[in-house]
mmCIF file of C-alpha atoms in Angstrom:
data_model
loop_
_atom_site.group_PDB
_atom_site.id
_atom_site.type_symbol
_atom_site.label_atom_id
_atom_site.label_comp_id
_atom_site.label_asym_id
_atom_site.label_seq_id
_atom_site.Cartn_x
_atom_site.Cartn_y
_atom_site.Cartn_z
ATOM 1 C CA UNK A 30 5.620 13.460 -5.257
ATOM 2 C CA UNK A 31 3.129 10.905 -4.901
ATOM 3 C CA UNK A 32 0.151 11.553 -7.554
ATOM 4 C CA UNK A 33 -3.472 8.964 -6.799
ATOM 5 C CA UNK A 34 -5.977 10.716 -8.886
ATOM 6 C CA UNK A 35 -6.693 14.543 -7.718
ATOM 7 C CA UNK A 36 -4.537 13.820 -4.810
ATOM 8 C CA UNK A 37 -1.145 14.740 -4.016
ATOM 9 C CA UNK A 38 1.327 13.430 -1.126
ATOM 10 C CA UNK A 39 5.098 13.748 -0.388
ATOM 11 C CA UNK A 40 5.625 11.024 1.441
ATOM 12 C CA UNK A 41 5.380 7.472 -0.500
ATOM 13 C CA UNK A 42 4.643 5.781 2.545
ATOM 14 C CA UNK A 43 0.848 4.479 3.569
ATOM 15 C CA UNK A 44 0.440 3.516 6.912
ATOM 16 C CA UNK A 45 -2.405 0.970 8.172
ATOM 17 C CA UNK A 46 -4.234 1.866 11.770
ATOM 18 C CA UNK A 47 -5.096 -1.929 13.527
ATOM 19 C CA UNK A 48 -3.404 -3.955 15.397
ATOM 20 C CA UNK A 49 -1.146 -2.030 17.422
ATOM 21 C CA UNK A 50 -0.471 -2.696 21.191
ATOM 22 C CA UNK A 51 -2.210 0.136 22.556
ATOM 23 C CA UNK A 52 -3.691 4.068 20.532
ATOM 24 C CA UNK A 53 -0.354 5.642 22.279
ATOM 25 C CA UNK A 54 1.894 3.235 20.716
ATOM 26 C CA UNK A 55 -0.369 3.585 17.043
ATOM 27 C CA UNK A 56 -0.055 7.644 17.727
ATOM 28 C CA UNK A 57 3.657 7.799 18.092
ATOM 29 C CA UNK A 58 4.162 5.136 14.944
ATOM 30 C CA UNK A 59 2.184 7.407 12.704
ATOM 31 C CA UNK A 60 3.812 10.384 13.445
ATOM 32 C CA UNK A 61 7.317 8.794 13.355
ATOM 33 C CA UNK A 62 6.285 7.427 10.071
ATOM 34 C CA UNK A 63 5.832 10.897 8.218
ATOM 35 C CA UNK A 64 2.830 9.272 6.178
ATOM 36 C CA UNK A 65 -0.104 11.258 4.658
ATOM 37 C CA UNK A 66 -2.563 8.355 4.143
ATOM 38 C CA UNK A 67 -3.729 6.459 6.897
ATOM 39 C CA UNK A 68 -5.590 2.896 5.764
ATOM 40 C CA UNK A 69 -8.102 1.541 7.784
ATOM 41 C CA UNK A 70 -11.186 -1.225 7.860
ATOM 42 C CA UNK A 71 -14.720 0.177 6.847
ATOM 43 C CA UNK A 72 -15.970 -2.446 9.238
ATOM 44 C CA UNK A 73 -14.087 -1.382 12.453
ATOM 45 C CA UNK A 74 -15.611 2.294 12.175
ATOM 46 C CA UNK A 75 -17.967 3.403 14.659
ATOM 47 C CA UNK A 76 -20.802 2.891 12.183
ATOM 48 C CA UNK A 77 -20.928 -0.774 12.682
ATOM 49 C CA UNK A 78 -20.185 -0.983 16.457
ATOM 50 C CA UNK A 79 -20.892 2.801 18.367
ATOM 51 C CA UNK A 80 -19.964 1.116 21.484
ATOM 52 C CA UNK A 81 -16.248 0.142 20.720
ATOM 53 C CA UNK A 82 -13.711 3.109 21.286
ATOM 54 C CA UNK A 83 -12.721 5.090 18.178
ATOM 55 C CA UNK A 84 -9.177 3.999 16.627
ATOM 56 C CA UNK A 85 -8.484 7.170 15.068
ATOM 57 C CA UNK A 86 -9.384 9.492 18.334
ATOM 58 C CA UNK A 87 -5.817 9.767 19.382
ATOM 59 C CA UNK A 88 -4.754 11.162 15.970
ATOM 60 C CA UNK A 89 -4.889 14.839 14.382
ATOM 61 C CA UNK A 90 -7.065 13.841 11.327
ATOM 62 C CA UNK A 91 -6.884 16.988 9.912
ATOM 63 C CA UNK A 92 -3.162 16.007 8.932
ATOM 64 C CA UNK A 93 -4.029 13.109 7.033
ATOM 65 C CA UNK A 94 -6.375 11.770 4.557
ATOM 66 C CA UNK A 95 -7.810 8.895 5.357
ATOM 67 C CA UNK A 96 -8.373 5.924 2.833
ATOM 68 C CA UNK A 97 -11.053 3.255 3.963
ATOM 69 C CA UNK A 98 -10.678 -0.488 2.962
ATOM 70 C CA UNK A 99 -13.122 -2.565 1.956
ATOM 71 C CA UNK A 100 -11.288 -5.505 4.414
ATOM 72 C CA UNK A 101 -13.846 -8.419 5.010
ATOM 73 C CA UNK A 102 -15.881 -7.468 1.916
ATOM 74 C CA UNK A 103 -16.262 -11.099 -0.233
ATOM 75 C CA UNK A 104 -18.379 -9.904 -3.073
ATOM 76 C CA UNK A 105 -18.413 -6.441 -5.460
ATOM 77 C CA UNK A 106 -21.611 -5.334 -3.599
ATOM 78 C CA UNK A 107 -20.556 -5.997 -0.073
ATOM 79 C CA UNK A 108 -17.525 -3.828 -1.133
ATOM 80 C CA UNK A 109 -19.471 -1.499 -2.555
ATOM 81 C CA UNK A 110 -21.813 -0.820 0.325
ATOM 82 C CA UNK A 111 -18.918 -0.535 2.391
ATOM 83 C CA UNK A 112 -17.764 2.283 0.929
ATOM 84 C CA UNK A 113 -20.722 4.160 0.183
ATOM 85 C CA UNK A 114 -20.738 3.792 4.237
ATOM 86 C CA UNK A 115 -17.387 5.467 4.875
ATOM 87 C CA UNK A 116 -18.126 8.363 2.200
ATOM 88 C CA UNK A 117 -21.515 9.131 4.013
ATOM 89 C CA UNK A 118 -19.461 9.131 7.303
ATOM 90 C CA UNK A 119 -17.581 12.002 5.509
ATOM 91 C CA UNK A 120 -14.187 10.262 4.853
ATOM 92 C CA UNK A 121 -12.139 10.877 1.601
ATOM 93 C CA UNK A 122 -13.612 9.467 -1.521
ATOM 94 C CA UNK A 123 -10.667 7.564 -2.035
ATOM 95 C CA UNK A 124 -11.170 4.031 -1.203
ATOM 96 C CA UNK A 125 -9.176 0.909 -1.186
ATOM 97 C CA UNK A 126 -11.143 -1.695 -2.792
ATOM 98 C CA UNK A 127 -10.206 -5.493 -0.747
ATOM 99 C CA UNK A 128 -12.578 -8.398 -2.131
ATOM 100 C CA UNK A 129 -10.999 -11.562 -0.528
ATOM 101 C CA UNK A 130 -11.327 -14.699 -2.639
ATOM 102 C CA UNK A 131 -9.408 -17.514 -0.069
ATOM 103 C CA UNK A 132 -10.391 -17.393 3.427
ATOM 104 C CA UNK A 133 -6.960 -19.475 3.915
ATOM 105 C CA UNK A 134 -4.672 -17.604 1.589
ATOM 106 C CA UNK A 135 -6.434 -14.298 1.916
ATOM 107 C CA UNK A 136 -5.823 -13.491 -1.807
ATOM 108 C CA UNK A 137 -8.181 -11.275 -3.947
ATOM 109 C CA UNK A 138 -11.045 -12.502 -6.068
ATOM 110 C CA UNK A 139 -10.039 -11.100 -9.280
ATOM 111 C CA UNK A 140 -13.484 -11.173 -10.662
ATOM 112 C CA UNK A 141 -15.406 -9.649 -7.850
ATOM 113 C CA UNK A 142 -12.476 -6.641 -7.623
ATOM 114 C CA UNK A 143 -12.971 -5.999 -11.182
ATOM 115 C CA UNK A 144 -17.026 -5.534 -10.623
ATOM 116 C CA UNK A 145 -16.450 -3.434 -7.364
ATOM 117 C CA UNK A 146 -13.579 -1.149 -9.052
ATOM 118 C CA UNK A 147 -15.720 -0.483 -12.120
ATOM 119 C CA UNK A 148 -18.954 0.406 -9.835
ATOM 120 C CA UNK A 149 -17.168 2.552 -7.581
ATOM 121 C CA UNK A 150 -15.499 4.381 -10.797
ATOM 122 C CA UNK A 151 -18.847 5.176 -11.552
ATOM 123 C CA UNK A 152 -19.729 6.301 -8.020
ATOM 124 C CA UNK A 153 -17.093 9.195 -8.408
ATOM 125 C CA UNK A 154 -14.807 7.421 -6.130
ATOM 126 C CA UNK A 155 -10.813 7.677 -6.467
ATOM 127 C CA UNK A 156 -10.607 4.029 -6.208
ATOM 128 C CA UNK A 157 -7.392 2.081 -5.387
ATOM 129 C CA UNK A 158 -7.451 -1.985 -5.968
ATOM 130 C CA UNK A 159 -5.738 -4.516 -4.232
ATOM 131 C CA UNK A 160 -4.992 -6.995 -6.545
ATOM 132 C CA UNK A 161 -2.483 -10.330 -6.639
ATOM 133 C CA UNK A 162 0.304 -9.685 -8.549
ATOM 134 C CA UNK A 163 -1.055 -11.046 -11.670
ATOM 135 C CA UNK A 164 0.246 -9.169 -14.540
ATOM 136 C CA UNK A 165 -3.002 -8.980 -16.933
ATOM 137 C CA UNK A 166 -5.061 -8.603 -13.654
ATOM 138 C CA UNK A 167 -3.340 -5.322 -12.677
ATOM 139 C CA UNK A 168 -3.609 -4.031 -16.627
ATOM 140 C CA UNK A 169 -7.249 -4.695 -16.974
ATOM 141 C CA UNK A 170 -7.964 -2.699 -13.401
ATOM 142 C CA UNK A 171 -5.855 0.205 -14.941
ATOM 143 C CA UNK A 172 -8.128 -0.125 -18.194
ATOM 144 C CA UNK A 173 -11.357 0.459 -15.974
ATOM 145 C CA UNK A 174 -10.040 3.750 -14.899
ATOM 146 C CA UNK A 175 -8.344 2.715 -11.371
ATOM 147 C CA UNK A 176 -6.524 5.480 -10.026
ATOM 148 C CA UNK A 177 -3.619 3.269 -8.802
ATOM 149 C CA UNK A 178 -2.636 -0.264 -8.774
ATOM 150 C CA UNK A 179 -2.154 -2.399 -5.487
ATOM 151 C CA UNK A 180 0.078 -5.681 -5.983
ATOM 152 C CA UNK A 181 0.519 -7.818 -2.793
ATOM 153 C CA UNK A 182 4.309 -8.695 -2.374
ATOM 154 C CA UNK A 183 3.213 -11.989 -0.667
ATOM 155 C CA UNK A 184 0.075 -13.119 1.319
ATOM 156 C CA UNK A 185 -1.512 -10.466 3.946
ATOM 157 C CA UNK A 186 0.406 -10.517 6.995
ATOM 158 C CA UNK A 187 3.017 -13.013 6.679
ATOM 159 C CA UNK A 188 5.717 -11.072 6.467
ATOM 160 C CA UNK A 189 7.088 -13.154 3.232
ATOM 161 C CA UNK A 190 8.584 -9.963 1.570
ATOM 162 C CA UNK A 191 8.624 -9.606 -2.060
ATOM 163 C CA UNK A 192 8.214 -13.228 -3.697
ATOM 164 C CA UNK A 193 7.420 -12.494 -7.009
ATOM 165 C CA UNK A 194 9.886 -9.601 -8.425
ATOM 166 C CA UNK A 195 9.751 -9.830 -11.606
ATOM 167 C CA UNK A 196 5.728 -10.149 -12.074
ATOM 168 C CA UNK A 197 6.038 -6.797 -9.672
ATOM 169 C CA UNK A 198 8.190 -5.472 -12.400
ATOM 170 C CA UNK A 199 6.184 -6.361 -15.627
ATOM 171 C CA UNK A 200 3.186 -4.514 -13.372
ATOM 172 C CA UNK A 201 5.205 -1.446 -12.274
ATOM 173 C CA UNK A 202 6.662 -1.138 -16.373
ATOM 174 C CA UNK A 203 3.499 -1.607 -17.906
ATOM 175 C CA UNK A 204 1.360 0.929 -15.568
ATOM 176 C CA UNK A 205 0.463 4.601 -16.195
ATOM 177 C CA UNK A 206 -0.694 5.217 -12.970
ATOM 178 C CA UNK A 207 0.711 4.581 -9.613
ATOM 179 C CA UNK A 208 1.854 1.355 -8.221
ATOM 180 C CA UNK A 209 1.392 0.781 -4.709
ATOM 181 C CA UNK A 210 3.088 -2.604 -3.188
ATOM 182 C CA UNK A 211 0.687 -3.480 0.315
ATOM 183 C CA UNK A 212 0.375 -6.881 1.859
ATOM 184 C CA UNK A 213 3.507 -9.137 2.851
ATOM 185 C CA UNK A 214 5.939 -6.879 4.039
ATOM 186 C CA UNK A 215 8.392 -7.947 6.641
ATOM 187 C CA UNK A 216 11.113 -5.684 6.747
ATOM 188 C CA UNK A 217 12.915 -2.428 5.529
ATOM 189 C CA UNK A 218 15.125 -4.518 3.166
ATOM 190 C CA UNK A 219 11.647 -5.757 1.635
ATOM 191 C CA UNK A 220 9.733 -2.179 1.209
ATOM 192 C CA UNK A 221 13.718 -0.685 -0.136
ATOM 193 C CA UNK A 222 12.972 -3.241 -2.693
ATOM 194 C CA UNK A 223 9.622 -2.891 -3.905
ATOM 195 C CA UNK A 224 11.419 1.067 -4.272
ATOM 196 C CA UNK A 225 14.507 0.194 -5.975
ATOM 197 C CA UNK A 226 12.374 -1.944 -8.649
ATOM 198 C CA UNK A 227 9.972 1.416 -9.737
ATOM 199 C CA UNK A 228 7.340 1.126 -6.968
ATOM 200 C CA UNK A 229 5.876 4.334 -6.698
ATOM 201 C CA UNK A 230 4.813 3.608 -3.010
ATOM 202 C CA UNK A 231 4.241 0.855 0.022
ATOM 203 C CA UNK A 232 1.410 0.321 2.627
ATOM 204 C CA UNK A 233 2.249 -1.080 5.489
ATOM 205 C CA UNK A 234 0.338 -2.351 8.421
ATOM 206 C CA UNK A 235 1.825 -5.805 10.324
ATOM 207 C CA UNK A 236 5.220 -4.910 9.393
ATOM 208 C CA UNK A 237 5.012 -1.643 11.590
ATOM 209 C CA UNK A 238 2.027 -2.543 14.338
ATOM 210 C CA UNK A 239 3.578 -6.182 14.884
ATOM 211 C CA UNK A 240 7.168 -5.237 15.070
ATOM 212 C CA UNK A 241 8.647 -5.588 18.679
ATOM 213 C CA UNK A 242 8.860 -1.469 18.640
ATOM 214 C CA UNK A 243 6.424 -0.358 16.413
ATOM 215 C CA UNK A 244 7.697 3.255 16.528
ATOM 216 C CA UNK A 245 10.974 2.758 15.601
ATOM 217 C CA UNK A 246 9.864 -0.281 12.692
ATOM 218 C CA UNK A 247 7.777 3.056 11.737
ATOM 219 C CA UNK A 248 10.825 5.835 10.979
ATOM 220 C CA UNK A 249 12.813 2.526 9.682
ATOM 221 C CA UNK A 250 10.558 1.827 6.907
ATOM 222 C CA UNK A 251 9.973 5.379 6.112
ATOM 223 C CA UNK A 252 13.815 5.474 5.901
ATOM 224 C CA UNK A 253 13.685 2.308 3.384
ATOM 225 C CA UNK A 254 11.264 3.960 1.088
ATOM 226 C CA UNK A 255 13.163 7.393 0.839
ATOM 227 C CA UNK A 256 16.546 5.392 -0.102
ATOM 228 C CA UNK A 257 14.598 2.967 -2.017
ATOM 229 C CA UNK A 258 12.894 5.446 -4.086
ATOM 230 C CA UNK A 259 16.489 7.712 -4.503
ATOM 231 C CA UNK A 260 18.146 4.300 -5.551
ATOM 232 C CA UNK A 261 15.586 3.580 -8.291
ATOM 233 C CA UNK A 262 15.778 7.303 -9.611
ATOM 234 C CA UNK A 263 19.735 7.057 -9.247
ATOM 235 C CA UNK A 264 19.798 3.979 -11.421
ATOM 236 C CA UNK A 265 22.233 1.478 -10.339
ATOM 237 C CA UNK A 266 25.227 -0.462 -11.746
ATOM 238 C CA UNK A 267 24.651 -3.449 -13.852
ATOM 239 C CA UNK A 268 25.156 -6.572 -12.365
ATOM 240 C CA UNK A 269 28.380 -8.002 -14.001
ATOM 241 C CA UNK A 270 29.584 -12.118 -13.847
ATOM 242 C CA UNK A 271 33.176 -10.836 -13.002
ATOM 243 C CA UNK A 272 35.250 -8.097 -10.920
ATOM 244 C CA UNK A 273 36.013 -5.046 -12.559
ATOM 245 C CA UNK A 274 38.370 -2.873 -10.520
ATOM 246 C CA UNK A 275 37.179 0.340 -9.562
ATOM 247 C CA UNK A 276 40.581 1.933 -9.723
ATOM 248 C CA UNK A 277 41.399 1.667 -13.261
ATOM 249 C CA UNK A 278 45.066 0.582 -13.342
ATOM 250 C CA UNK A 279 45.939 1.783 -17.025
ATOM 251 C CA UNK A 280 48.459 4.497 -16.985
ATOM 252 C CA UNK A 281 49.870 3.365 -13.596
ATOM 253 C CA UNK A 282 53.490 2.401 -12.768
ATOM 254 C CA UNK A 283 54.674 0.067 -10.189
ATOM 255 C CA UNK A 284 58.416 0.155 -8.685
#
């Protein structure tokens, strides 16, 4: 089970909303996916643009709970407003707090995530920060009070996979509350990973809405993350420099 704050979930798989080829396509991807939390921009909600259609329309909300982002946000207070915005709307008071630093590399301001996640803490929000993978970073956001941490395995979007593994792993042994991997996923093999390594969870958007079949890219990660997560709580084999048989050959006779 999947514990962010008061929240529970089964499923250790969060699924982003945009960029999918058509709401049929996004409706069928979600399902497939088995998710509970469905990610999406503050700034693409109705609030900002009534005349645009409504993302979500196609999908039974009452099956989900829904976790804003504060995507586009560049400062503490523009992220901050944004989510006050989605919590009057009557979404979940869970938020995912996104301060961009790098318009080219799209990575985090460290500085303005720490202000935003420390207001929103004392808002009464469940707040969830994406952060770099920057060790100290990710233990000074827990010290605040976050309710879960959220490395980036690689740049948003570029499909790089997992690039730093161990910094990942200092972050996921060093955490008391949830760590969640988003940005940078390309492929099952990469989300298995961020599993097998003591992720308690992925989001996922471009991997999934970008694929050539978005629906089937959808069951295949949530596939990954099941085996990823059983292989992590299995514990696997050492890695060892040379063979060792795995039919022991003491006690046998040949002739």
């Amino acid at each position: 089970m999947l514990k962010i704050g008061d929240f529970t979930f089964k499923s250790r798989l969060l699924l982003g909303t945009g960029k999918y080829p058509n709401f049929d396509v996004q409706k069928q991807a979600v399902e497939v996916s088995g998710t509970e939390i469905l990610t999406f921009t503050v700034r693409r909600m109705n609030i900002f643009e009534p005349s645009q259609p409504n993302f979500l329309e196609k999908l039974d909300l009452e099956r989900y709970s829904l976790l804003p982002n504060t995507a586009g946000a560049k400062t503490a207070e523009e992220a901050v407003r944004h989510a006050k915005l989605a919590k009057a709307s009557g979404l979940c008071d869970m938020v995912k707090v996104e301060v961009i630093g790098c318009d080219k590399t799209l990575l985090p301001d460290p500085v303005e995530t720490l202000k935003a996640t420390e207001e929103l803490l004392k808002e009464g929000f469940t707040v969830l920060p994406y952060t770099s993978d920057d060790v100290v970073l990710a233990r000074k956001l827990e010290e605040l009070g976050a309710h879960a941490i959220m490395p980036g395995a690689s740049p948003i979007g570029s499909g790089q996979g997992i690039i730093n593994p161990l910094n990942l792993s200092f972050i996921i042994e060093q955490s008391n509350v949830p760590v969640i991997v988003d940005a940078g996923i390309g492929s099952p093999s990469d989300s298995a990973l961020a599993m097998e390594l003591g992720a308690d969870g992925v989001l996922l958007n471009t991997a999934v809405s970008a694929a050539e079949d978005p629906v089937k890219m959808a069951e295949a990660m949530k596939l990954s993350i099941e085996a990823g997560r059983l292989g992590y709580e299995a514990g696997r084999i050492p890695k060892k420099r040379y063979a060792t048989a795995s039919s022991p050959m003491e006690g046998m006779s040949i002739g």
